[in-house]
Coordinates of C-alpha atoms in Angstrom, one line a residue:
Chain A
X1 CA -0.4 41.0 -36.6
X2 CA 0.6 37.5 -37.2
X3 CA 3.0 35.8 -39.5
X4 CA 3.3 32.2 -40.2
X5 CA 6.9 31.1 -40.8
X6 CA 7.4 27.4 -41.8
X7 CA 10.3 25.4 -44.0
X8 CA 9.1 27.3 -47.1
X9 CA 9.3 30.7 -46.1
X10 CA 12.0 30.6 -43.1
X11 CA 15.3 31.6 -45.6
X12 CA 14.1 35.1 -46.2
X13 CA 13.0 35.5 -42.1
X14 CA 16.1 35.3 -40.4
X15 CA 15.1 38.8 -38.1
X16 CA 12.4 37.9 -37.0
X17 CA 13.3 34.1 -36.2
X18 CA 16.5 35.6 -34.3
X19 CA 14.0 37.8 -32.6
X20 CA 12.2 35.1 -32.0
X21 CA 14.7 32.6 -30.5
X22 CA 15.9 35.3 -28.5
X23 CA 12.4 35.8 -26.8
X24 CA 11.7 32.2 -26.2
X25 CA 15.4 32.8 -24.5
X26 CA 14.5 35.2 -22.0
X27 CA 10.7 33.7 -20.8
X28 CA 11.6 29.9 -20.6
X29 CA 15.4 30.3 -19.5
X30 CA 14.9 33.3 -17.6
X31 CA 11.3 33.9 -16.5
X32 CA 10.3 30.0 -16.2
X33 CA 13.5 28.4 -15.1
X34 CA 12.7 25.5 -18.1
X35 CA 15.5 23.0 -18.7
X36 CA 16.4 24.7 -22.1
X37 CA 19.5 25.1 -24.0
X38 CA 20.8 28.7 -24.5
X39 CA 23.6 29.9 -27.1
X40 CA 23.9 33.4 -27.2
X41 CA 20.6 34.2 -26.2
X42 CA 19.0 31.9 -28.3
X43 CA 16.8 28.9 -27.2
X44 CA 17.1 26.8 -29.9
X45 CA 16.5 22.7 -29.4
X46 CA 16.1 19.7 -31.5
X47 CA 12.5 20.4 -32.7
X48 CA 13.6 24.0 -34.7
X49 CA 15.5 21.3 -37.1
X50 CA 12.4 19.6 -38.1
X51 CA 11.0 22.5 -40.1
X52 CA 8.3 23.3 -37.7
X53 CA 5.6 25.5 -38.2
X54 CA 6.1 28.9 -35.6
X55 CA 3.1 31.3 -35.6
X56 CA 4.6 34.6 -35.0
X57 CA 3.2 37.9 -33.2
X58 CA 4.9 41.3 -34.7
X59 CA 4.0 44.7 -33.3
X60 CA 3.5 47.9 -35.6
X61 CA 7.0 48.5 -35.3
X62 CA 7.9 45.2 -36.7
X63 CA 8.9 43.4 -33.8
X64 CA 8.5 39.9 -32.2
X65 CA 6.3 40.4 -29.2
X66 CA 4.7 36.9 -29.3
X67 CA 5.0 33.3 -30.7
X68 CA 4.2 29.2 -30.7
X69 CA 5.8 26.2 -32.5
X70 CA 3.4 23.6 -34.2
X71 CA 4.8 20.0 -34.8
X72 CA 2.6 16.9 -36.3
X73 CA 1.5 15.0 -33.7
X74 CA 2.3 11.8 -36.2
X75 CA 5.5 12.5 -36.3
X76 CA 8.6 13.2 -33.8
X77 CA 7.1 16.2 -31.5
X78 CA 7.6 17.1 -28.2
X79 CA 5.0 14.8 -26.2
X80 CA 6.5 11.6 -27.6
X81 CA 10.1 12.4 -27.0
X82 CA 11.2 14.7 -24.6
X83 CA 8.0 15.4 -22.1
X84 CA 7.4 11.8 -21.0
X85 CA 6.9 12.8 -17.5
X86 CA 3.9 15.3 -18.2
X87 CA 2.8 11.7 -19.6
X88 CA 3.6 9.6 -17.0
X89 CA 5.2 7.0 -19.0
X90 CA 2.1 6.5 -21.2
X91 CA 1.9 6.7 -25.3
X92 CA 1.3 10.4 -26.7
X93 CA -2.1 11.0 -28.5
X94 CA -1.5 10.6 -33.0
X95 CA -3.3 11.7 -35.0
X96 CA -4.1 13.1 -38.5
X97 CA -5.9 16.2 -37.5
X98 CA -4.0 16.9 -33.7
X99 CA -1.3 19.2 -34.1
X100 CA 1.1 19.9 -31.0
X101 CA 1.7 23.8 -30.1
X102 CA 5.0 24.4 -27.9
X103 CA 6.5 27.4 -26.5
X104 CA 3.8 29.4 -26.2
X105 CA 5.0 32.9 -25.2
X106 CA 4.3 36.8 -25.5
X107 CA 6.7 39.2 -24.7
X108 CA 5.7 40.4 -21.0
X109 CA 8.8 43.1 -21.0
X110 CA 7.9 45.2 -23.7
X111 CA 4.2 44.7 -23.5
X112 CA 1.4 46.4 -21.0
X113 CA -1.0 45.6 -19.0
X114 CA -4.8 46.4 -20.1
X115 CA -6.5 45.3 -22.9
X116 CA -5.1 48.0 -25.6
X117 CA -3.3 46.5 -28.5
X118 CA -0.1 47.1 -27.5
X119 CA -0.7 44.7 -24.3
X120 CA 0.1 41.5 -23.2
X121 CA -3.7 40.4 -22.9
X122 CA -4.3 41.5 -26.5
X123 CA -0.7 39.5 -27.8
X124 CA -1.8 36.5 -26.3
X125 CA -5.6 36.7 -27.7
X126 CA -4.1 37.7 -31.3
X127 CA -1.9 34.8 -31.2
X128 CA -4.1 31.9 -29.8
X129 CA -6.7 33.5 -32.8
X130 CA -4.0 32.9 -35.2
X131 CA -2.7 29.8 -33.9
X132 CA -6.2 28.2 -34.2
X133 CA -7.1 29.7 -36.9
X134 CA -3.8 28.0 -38.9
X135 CA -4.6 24.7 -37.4
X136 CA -8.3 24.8 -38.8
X137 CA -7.6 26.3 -41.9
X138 CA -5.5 23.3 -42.5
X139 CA -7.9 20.8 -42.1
X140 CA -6.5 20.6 -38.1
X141 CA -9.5 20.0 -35.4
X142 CA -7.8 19.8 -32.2
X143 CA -4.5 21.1 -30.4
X144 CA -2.6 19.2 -27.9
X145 CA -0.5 22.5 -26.2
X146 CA 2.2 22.2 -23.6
X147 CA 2.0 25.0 -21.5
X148 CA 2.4 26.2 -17.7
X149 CA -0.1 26.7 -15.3
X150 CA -0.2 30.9 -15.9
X151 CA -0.5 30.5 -19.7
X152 CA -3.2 28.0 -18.8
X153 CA -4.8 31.3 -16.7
X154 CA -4.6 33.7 -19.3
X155 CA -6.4 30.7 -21.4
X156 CA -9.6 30.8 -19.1
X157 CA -9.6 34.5 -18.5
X158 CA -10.0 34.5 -22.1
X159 CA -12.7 32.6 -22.7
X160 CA -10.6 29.9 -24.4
X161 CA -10.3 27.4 -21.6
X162 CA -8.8 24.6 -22.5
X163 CA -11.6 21.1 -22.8
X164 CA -9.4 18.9 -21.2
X165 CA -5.8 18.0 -20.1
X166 CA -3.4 14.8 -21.2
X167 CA -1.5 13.2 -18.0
X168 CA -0.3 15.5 -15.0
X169 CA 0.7 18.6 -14.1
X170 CA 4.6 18.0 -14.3
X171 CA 7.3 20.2 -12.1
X172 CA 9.7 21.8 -14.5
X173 CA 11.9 24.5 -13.4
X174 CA 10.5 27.4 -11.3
X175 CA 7.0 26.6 -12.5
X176 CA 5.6 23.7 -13.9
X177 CA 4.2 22.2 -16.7
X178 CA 0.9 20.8 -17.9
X179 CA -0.7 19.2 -21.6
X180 CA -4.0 20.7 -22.6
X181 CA -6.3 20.1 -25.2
X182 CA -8.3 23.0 -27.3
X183 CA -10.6 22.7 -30.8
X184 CA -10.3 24.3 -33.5
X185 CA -13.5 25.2 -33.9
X186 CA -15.2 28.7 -34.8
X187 CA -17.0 28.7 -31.4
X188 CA -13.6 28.8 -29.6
X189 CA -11.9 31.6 -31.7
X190 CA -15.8 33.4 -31.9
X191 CA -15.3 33.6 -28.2
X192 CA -11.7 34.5 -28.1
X193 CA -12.3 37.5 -30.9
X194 CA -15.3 38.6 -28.9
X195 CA -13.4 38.6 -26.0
X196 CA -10.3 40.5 -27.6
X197 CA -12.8 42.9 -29.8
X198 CA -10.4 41.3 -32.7
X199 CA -12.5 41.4 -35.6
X200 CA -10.2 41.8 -38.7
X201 CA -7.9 39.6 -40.1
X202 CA -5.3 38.4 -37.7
X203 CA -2.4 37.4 -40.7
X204 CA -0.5 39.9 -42.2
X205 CA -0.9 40.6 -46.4
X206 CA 1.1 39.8 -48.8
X207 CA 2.2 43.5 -49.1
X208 CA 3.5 43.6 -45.1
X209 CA 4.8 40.1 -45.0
X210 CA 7.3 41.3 -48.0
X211 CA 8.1 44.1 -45.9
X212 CA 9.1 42.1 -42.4
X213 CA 11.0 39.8 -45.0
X214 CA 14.9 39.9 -44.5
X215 CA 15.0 41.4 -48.3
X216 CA 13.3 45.0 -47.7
X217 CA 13.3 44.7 -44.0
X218 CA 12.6 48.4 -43.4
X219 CA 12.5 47.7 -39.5
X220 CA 16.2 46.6 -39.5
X221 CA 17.4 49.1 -41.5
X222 CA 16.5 51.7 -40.1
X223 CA 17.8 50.9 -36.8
X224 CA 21.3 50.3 -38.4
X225 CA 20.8 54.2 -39.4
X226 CA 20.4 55.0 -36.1
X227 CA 23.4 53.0 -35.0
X228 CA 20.9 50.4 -32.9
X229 CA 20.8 47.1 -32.9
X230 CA 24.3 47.0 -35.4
X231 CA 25.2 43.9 -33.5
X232 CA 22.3 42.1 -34.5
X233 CA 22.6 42.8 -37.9
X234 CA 26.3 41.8 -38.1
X235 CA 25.7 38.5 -36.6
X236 CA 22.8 37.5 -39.0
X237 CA 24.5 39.3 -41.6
X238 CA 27.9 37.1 -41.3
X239 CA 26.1 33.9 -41.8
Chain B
X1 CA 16.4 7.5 -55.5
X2 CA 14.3 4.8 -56.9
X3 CA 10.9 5.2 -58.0
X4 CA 8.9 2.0 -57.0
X5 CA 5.2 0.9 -57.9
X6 CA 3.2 0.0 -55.2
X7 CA 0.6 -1.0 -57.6
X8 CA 2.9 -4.0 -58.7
X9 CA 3.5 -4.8 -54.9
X10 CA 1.1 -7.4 -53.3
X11 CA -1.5 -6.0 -50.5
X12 CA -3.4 -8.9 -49.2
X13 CA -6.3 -6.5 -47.4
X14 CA -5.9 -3.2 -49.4
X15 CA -5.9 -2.2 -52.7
X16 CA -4.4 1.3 -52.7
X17 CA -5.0 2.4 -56.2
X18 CA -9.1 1.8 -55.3
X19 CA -8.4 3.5 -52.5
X20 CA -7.3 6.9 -54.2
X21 CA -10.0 6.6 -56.5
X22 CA -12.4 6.7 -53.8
X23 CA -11.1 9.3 -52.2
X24 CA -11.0 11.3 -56.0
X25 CA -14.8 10.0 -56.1
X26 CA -15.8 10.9 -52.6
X27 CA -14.3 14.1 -52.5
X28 CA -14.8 15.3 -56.6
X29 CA -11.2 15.5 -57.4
X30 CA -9.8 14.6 -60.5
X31 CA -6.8 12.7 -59.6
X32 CA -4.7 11.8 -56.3
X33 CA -1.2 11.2 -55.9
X34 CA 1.3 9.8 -53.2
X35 CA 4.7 9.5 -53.0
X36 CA 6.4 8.1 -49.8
X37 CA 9.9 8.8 -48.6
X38 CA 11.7 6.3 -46.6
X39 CA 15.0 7.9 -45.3
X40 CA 16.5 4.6 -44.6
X41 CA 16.2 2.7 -48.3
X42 CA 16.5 6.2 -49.7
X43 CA 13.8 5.6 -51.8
X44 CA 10.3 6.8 -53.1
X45 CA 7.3 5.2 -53.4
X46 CA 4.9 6.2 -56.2
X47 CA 0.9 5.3 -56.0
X48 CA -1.0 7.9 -58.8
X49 CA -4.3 7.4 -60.6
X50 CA -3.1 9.9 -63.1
X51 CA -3.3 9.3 -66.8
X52 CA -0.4 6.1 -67.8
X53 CA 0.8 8.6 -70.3
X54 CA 1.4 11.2 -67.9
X55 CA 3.2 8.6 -65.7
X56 CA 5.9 7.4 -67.9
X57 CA 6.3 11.2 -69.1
X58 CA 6.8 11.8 -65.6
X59 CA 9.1 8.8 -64.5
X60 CA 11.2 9.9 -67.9
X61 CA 11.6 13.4 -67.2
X62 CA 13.0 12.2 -63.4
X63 CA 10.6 15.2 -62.4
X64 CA 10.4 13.2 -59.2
X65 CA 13.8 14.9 -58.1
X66 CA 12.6 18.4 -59.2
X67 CA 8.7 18.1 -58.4
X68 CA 8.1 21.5 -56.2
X69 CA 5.0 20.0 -55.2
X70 CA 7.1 17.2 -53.4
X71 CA 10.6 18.5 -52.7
X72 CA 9.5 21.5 -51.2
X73 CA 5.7 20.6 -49.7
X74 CA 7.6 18.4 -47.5
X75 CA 8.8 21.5 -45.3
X76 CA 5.6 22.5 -44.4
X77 CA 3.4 21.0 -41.5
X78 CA 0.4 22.1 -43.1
X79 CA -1.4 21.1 -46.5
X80 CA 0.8 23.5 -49.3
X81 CA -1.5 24.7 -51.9
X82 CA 0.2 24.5 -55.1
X83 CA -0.7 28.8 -55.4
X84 CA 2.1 28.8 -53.2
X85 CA 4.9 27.6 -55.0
X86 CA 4.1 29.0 -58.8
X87 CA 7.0 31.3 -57.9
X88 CA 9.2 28.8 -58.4
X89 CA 11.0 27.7 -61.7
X90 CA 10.3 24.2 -61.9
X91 CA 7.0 24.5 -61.0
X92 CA 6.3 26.1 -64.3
X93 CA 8.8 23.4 -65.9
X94 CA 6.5 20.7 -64.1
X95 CA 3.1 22.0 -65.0
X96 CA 3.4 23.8 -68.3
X97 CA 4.0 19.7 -69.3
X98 CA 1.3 18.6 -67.0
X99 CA -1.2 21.2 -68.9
X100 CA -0.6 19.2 -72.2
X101 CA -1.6 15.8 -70.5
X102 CA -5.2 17.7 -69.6
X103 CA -4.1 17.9 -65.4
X104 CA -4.6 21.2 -64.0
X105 CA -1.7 22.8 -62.1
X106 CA -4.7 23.7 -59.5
X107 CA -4.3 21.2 -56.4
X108 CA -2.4 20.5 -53.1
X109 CA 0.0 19.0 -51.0
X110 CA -0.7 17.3 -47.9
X111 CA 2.8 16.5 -45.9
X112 CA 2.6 13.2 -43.2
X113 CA 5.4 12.9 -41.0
X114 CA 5.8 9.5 -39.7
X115 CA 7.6 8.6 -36.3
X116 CA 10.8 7.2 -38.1
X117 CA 11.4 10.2 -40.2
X118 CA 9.8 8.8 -43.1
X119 CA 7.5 11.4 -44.9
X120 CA 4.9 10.7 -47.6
X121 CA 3.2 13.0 -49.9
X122 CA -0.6 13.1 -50.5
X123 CA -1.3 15.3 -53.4
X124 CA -5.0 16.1 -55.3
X125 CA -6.0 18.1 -58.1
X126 CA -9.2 19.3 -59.4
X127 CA -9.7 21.6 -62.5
X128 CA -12.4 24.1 -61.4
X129 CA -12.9 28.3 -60.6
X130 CA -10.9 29.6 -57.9
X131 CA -13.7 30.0 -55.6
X132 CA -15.1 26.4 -55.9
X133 CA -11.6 25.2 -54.9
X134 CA -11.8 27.5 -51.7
X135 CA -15.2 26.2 -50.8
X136 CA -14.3 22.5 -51.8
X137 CA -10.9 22.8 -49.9
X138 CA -12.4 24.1 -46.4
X139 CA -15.0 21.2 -46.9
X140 CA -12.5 18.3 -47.6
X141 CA -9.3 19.1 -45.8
X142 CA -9.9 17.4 -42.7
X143 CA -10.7 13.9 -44.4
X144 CA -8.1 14.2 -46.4
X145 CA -5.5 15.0 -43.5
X146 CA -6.5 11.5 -42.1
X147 CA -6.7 9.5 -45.7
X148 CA -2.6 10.7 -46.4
X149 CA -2.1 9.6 -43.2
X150 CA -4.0 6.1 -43.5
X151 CA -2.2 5.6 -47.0
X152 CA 1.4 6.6 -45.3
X153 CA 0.9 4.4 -42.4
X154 CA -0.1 1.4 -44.8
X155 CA 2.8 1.7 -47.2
X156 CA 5.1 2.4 -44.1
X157 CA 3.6 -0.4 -42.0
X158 CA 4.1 -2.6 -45.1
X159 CA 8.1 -2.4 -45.2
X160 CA 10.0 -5.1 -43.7
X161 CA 11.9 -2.3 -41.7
X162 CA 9.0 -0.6 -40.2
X163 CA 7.1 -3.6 -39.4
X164 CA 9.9 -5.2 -37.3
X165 CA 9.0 -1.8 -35.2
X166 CA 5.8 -1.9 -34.8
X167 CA 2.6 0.3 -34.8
X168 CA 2.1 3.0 -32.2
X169 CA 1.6 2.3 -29.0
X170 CA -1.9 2.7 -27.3
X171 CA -2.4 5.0 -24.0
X172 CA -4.1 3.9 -21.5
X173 CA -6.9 6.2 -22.0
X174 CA -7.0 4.9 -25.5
X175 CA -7.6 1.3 -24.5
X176 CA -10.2 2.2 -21.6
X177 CA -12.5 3.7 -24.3
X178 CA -11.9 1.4 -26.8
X179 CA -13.2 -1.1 -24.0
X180 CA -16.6 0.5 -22.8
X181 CA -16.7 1.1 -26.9
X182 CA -16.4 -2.6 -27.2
X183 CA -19.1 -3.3 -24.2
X184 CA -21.8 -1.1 -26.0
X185 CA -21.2 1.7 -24.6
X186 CA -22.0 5.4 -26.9
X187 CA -19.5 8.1 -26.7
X188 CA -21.6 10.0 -24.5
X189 CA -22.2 7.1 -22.2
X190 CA -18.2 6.3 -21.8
X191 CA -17.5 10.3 -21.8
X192 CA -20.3 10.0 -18.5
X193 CA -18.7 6.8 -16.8
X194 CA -14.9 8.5 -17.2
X195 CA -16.5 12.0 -16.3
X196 CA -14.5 13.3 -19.2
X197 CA -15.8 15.8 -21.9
X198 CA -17.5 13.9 -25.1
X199 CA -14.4 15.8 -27.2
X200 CA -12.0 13.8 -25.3
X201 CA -13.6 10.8 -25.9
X202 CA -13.6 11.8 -29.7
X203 CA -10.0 12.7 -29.7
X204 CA -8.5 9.8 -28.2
X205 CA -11.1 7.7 -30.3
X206 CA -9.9 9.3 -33.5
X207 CA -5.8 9.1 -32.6
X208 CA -6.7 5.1 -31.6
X209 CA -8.3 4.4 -34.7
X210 CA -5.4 5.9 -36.6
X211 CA -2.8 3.8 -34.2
X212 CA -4.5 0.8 -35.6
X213 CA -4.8 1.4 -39.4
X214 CA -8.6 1.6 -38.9
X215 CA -11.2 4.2 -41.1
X216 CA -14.2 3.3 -38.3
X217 CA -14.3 2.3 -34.9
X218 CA -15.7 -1.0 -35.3
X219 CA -12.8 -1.6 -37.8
X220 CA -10.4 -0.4 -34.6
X221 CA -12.3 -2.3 -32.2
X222 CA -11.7 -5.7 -34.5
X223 CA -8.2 -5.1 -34.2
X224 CA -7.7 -4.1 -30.5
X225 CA -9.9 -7.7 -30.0
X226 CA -7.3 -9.4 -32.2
X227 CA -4.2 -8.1 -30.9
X228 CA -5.1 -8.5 -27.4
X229 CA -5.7 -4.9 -26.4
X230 CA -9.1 -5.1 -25.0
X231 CA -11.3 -8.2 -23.8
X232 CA -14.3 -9.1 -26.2
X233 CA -17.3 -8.3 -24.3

């Protein structure tokens, strides 16, 4: 299911943002090779401080398997400060109804292949349906998404191929790095759903995103039972 | 922070208090609000077509430090509907007075970032059933994403500061079909000649226009021609 966590909500999510951080961590440190800072595990950088939006994937269990960032492309976001080569030197798109969608990534470790919903095909559907479905529902028609060139396969073996691209396909770290464009529009996330077989809700209720909150988080606790993940805890705990 | 009246300040071009009654008109909302914040002056800048008495009530309350509707909407990238922050205490402090001026506490919040860290505030309200504010919302929240913007960038672009830094800078890509726009050319002829999609075309179009302060593209046009961007034709 997917939870949307933005400057309103993020003081009762710290799990699930750690979670998150740690994630983003091990696919663009680890798996891509991205230039990105990493303290304790975390990849954290400038853009987290703005009060972004992040669209979050959690499993059944309660646990982060997928997730993307969402900045105003009228505003500081990644395209106009930090990825000037994907650019090429040339001014970023602006506008009202363009969001930008960063760090794109599903949890390939923990998730399996196949389309069941406990795969990584599935996470990825589920979050680009959620991720769209934000955008639109907040008056958003377009998405400008950086993302690198495997991401941009999933994309087209899911029937969600991006329309077009912004400047070049830029080497960053082991792979590289390119700017695509997607609508928001109920054709694209018709044809993601159909090709997912996702046809319920996507967000979670009221009633479940109580339950992931730090408050009553039922997931944490009884792990601490168990004597797992007591390291975690202590560290979010203590701040 | 300092509240300041735009409506006292001199726009040669624009009359901004017209403008929010248009968009009331246009979209069938009862009132419109915006409020700018400029982290450099530290100041706010109030444009409402609300009720005078409401105003003062509000100016003398200093509810713009405790507004929920601006203090915390401004978190959020997305429009906040006011359903979300009822929770909160000083939303029912805020709106329980509101009710007695006749404005309904049904409405929402539409948050523009702007590239100096200056935010502004578009807010609208409209009395009416739940579901006709669902069906209303879907319908007018795209337009109204790009009027908050329009208004923020005018009141921005109007401060001695931010004018000294300029507009946004146009891409390449931007320019090129603002040209063949300029030469006569339709969407779907330029999207042909680039052998680009026609939702490129529109996209680019749509963040030009809003580069230039412009609501049409003959308007953006106009003002690429004058500044030099493009080549009459």
């Amino acid at each position: 299911m997917i939870i949307v966590i933005d400057g309103l909500n993020r003081h009762r999510y710290d799990r699930l943002l750690d979670e998150m951080f740690a994630l983003r961590a091990r696919v663009f440190g680890e798996r891509l090779g991205w230039d990105v800072n990493i303290t304790n595990g975390r990849e954290i950088d400038q853009f987290d401080t703005l009060d972004p939006a992040y669209v979050i994937g959690v499993d059944d269990d309660g646990q982060v398997v997928s997730c993307v960032r969402a900045l105003q492309t009228t505003g500081p976001h990644m395209l106009s400060e930090v990825f000037h080569e994907i650019l090429d030197g040339d001014a970023p798109l602006r506008s009202a109804t363009l969001w930008e969608s960063t760090r794109f990534c599903v949890d390939t470790e923990t998730l399996n292949h196949g389309k069941s919903r406990n795969s990584v095909s599935y996470a990825t559907c589920e979050l680009m349906i959620g991720s769209l479905e934000y955008a639109k529902n907040s008056g958003i028609s377009d998405i400008v998404t950086v993302i690198d060139p495997i991401m941009n396969r999933v994309l087209k073996r899911s029937d969600c191929a991006p329309y077009d691209y912004i400047g070049k396909t830029t080497p960053m770290g082991k792979v590289s790095a390119m700017a695509a464009l997607l609508d928001c529009t109920d054709e694209r996330i018709n044809r993601l759903r159909a090709f997912a077989g996702i046809t319920d809700d996507v967000f979670v209720s009221a009633e479940r995103a109580e339950q992931l909150s730090d408050q009553s988080d039922q997931f944490a606790l009884s792990h601490n039972l168990f004597g797992l993940g007591t390291e975690t805890r202590a560290s979010l705990y203590a701040r | 922070m300092a509240v300041i009246d735009l409506s006292k300040l001199p726009f040669p071009d624009n009359d901004l208090e017209k403008f929010l009654d248009s968009v009331c008109e246009t979209h069938e909302l009862d009132f419109a609000a915006y409020a700018g914040m400029n982290p450099v002056t530290q100041t706010v800048h109030g444009f409402v077509n609300y009720p005078q008495e409401w105003q003062t009530h509000y100016v003398n309350q200093n509810y713009v430090n405790r507004d929920p509707t601006l203090l915390l909407a401004k978190r959020s990238i997305a429009p906040v509907d006011w359903q979300r922050l009822r929770q909160e205490p000083s939303f029912d402090m805020v709106f329980s007075d509101a009710h007695d001026f006749g404005i309904s506490d049904q409405g929402l919040t539409i948050p523009v970032r702007g590239p100096f860290g200056d935010i502004g505030l578009f807010s609208v309200t409209r009395k009416c059933s739940a579901h006709d504010w669902a069906l209303l919302k879907a319908k007018i929240l795209g337009d109204l994403q790009q009027a908050a913007v329009h208004l923020h960038d005018h009141v921005i672009q109007s401060e001695a500061l931010s004018s000294v830094l300029g507009p946004p800078a146009l891409s390449a890509r931007e320019i090129e079909i603002l040209q063949w726009t300029a030469a006569g050319k339709s969407q779907q002829d330029t999207a042909d000649i680039l052998s680009i999609s026609h939702r490129t075309i529109e996209v680019h179009l749509r963040s030009a226009r809003e580069k230039l302060g412009a609501l049409t593209t003959a308007q953006a046009i106009g003002r690429a021609i004058s500044r030099g961007l493009i080549y009459p034709a």
